[in-house]
CSV table of N, CA and C in Angstrom, one decimal:
chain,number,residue,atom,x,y,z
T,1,UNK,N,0.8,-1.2,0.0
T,1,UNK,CA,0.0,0.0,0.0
T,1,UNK,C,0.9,1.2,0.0
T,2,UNK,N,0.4,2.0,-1.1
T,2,UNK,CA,1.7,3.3,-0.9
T,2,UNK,C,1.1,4.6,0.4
T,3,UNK,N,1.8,4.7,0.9
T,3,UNK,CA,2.1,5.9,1.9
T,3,UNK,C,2.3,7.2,1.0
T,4,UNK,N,1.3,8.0,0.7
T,4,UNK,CA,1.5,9.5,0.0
T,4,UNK,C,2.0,10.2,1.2
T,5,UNK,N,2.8,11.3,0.3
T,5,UNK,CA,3.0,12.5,0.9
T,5,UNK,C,1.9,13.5,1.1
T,6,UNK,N,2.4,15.0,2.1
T,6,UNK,CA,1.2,15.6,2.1
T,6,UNK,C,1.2,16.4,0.5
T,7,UNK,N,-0.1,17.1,-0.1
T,7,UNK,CA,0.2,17.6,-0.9
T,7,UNK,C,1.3,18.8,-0.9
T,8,UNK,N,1.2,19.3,-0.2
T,8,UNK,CA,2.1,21.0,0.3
T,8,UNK,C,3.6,20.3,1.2
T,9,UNK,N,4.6,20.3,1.0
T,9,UNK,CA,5.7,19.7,2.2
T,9,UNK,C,6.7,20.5,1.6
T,10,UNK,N,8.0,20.6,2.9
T,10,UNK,CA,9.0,21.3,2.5
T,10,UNK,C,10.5,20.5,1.9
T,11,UNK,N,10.8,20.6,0.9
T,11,UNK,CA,11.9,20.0,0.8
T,11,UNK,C,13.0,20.6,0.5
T,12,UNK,N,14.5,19.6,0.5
T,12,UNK,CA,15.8,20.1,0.8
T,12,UNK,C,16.5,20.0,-1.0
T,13,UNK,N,17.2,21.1,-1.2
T,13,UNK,CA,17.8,20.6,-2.0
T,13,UNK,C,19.2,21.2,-2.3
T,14,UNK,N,20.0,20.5,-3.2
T,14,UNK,CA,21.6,20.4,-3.1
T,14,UNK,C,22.1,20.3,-4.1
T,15,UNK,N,22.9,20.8,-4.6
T,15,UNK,CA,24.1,20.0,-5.8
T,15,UNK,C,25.1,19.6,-5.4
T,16,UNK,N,25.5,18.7,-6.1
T,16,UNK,CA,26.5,17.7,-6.2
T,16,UNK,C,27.1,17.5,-7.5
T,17,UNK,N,28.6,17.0,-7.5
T,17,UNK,CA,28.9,16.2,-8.7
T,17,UNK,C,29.7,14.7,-8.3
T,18,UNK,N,29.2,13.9,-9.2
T,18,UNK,CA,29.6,12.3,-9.6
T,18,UNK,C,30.1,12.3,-10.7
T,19,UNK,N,30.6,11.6,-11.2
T,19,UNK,CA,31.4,11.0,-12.4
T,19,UNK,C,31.4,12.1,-13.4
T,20,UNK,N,31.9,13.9,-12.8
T,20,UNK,CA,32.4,14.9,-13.7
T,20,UNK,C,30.8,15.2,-14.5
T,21,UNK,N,30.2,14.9,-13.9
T,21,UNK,CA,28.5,15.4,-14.0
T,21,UNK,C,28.1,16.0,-13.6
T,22,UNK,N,27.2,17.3,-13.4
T,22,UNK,CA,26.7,18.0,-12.3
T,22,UNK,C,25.1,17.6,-11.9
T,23,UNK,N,24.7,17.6,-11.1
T,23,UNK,CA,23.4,17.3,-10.5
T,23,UNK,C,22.4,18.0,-9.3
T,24,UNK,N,21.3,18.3,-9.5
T,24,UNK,CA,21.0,18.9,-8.5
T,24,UNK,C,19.4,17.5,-8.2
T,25,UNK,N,19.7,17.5,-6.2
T,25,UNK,CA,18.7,16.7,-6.0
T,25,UNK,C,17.7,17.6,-5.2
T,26,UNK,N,16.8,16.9,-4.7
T,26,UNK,CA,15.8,17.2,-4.2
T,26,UNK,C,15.0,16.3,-3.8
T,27,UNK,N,14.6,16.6,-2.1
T,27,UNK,CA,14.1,15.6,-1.5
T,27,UNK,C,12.8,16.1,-0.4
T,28,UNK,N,12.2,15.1,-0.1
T,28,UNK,CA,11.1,15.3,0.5
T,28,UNK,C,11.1,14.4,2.0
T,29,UNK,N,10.4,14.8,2.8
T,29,UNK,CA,10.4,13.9,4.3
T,29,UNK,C,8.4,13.7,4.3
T,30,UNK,N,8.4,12.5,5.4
T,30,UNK,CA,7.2,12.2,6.2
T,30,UNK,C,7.7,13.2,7.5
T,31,UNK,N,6.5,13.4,7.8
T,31,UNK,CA,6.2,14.0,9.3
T,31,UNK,C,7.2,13.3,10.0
T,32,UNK,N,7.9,11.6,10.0
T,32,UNK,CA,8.7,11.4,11.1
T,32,UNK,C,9.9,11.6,10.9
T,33,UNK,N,10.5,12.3,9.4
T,33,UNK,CA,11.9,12.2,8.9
T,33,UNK,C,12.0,11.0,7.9
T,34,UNK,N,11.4,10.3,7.5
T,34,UNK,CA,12.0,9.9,6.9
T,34,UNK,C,11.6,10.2,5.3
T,35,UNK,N,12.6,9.7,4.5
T,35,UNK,CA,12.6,10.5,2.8
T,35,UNK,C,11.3,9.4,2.2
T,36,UNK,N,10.6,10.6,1.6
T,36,UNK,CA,9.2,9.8,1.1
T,36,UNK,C,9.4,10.0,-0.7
T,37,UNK,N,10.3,11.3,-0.6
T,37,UNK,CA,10.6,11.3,-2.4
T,37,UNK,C,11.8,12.0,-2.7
T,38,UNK,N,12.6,11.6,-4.2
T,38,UNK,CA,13.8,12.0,-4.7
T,38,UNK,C,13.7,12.3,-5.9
T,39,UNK,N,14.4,13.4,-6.3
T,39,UNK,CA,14.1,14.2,-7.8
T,39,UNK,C,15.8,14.2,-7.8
T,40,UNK,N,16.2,14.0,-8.9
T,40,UNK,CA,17.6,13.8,-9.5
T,40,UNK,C,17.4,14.5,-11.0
T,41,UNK,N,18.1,15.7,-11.0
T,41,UNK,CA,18.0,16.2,-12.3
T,41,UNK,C,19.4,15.9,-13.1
T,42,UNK,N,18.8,15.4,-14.5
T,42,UNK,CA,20.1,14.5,-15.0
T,42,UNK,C,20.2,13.1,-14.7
T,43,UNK,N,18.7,12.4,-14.3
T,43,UNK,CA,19.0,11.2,-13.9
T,43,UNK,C,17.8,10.4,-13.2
T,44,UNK,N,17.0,10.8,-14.4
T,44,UNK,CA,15.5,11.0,-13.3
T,44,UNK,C,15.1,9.5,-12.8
T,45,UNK,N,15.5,8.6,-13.9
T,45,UNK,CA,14.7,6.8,-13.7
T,45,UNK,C,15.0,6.2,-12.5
T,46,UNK,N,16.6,6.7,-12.1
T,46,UNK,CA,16.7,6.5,-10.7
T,46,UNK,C,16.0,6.9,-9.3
T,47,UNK,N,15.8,8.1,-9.2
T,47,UNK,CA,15.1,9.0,-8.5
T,47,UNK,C,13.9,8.4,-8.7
T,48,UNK,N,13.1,8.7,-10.0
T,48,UNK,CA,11.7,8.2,-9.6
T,48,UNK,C,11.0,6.7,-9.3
T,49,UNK,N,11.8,5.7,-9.4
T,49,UNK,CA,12.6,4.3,-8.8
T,49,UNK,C,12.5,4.3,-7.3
T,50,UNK,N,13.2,5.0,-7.3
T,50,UNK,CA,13.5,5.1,-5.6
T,50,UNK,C,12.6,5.8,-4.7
T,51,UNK,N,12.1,6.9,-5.1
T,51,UNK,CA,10.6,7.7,-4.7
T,51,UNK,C,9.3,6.5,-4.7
T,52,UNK,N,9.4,6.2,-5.4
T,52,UNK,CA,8.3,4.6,-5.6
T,52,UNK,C,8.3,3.6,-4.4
T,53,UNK,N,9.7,3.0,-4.1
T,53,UNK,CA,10.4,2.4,-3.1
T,53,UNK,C,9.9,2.4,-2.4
T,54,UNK,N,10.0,3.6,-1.4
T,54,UNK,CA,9.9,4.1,-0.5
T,54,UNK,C,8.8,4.5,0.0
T,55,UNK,N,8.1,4.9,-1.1
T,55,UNK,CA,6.1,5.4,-0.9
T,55,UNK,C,5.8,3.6,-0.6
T,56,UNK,N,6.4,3.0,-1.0
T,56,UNK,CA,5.4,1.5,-0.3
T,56,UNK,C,6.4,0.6,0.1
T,57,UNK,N,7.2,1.4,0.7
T,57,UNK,CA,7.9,0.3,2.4
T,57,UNK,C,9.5,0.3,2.1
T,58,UNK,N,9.8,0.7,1.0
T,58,UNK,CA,11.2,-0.3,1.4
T,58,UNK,C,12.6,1.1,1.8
T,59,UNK,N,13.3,0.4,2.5
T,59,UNK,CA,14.2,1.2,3.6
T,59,UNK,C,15.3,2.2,3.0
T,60,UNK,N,15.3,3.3,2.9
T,60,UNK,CA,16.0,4.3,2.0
T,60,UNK,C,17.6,3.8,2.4
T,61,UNK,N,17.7,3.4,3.5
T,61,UNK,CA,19.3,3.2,4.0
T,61,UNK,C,19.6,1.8,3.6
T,62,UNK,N,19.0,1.0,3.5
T,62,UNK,CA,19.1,-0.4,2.8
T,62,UNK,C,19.3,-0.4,1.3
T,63,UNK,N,18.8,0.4,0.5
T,63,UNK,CA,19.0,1.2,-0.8
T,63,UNK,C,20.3,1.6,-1.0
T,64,UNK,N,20.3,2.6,-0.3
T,64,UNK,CA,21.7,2.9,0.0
T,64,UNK,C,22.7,2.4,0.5
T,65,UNK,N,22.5,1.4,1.0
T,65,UNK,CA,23.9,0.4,1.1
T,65,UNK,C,23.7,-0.7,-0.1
T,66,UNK,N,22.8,-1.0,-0.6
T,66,UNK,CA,22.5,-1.6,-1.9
T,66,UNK,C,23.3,-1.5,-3.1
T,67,UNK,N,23.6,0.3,-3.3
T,67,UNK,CA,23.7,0.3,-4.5
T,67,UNK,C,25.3,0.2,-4.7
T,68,UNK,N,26.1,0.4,-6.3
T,68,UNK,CA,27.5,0.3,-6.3
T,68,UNK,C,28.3,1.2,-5.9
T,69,UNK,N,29.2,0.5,-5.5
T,69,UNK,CA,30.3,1.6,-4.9
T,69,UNK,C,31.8,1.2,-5.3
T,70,UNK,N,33.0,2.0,-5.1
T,70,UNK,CA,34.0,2.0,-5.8
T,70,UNK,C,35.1,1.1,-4.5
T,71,UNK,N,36.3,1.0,-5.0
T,71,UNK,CA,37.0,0.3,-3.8
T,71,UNK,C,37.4,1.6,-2.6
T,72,UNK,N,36.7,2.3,-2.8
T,72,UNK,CA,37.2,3.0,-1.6
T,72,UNK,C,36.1,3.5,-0.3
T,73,UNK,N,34.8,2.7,-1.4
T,73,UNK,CA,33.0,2.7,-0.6
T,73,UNK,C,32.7,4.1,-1.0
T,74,UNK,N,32.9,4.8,-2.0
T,74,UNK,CA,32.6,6.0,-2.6
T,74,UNK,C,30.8,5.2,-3.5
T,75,UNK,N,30.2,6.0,-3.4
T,75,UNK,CA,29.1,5.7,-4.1
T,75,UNK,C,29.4,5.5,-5.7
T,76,UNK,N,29.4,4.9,-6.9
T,76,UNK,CA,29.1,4.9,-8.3
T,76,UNK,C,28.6,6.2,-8.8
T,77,UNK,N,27.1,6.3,-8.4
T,77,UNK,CA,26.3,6.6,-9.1
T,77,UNK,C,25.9,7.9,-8.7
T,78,UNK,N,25.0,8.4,-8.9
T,78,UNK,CA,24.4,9.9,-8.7
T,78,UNK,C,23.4,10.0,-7.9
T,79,UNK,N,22.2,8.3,-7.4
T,79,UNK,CA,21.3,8.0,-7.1
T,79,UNK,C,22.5,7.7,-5.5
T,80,UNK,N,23.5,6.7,-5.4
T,80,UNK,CA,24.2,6.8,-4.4
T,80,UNK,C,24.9,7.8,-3.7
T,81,UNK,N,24.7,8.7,-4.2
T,81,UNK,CA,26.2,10.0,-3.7
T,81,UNK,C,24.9,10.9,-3.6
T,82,UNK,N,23.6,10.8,-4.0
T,82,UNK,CA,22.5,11.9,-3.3
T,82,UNK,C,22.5,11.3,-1.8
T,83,UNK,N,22.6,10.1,-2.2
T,83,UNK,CA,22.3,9.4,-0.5
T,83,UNK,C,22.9,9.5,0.4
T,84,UNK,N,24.1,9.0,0.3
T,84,UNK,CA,25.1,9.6,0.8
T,84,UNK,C,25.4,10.6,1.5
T,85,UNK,N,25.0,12.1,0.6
T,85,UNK,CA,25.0,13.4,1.1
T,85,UNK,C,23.8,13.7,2.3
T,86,UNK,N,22.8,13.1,1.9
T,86,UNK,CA,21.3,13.0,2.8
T,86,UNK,C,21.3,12.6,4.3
T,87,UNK,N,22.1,11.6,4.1
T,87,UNK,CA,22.5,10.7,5.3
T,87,UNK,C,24.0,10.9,6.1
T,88,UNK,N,24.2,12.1,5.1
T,88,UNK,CA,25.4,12.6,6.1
T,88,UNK,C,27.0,12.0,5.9
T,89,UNK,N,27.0,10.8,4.9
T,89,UNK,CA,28.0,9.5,5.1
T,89,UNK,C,29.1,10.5,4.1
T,90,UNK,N,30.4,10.7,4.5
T,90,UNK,CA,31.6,10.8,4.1
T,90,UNK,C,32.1,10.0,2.8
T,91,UNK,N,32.6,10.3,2.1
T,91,UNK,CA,33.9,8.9,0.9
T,91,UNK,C,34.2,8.4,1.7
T,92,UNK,N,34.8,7.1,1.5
T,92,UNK,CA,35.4,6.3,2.3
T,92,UNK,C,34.2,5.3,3.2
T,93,UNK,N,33.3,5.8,3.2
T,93,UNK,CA,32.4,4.8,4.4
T,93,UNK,C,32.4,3.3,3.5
T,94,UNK,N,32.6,2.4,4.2
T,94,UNK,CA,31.8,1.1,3.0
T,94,UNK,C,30.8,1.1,3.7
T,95,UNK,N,30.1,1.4,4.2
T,95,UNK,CA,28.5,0.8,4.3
T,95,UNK,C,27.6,1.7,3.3
């Protein structure tokens, strides 16, 4: 069963660059904190993937340790390195 957001909510947003790309994300919370949606500009299939996810249950931080990462636990992708930033986690983390 998906979990909507409210219509009206405030979200965060940030640029970043990944693999010599530029990107800007944007994210949304439930009333308890946790991310209910992600907008990736430059990358949308992922984002709107993972906004899906998440509207019906599955764990934003389990995602994010999911996805690929390089030998040094650097995120791959642009969908990892939003996460990353969200969650606070440094280069270098492997989780």
């Amino acid at each position: 069963m998906r979990e909507r957001l409210p219509s009206r909510r405030a979200s965060t947003t940030f640029d970043f660059e990944c693999a010599d790309l530029r990107y800007v994300c944007s994210y949304s919370c439930y009333a308890d904190g946790r991310i209910g949606e992600l907008f990736l500009g430059n990358h949308r299939d992922a984002a709107i993937t993972f906004s899906i996810a998440v509207q019906h249950g599955a764990d934003p931080e389990a995602v994010r340790c999911a996805l690929c990462r390089d030998s040094n636990g650097k995120a791959s992708g642009p969908l990892g390195t939003a996460l990353d930033f969200i969650f606070g986690r440094v280069a270098g983390d492997k989780t």
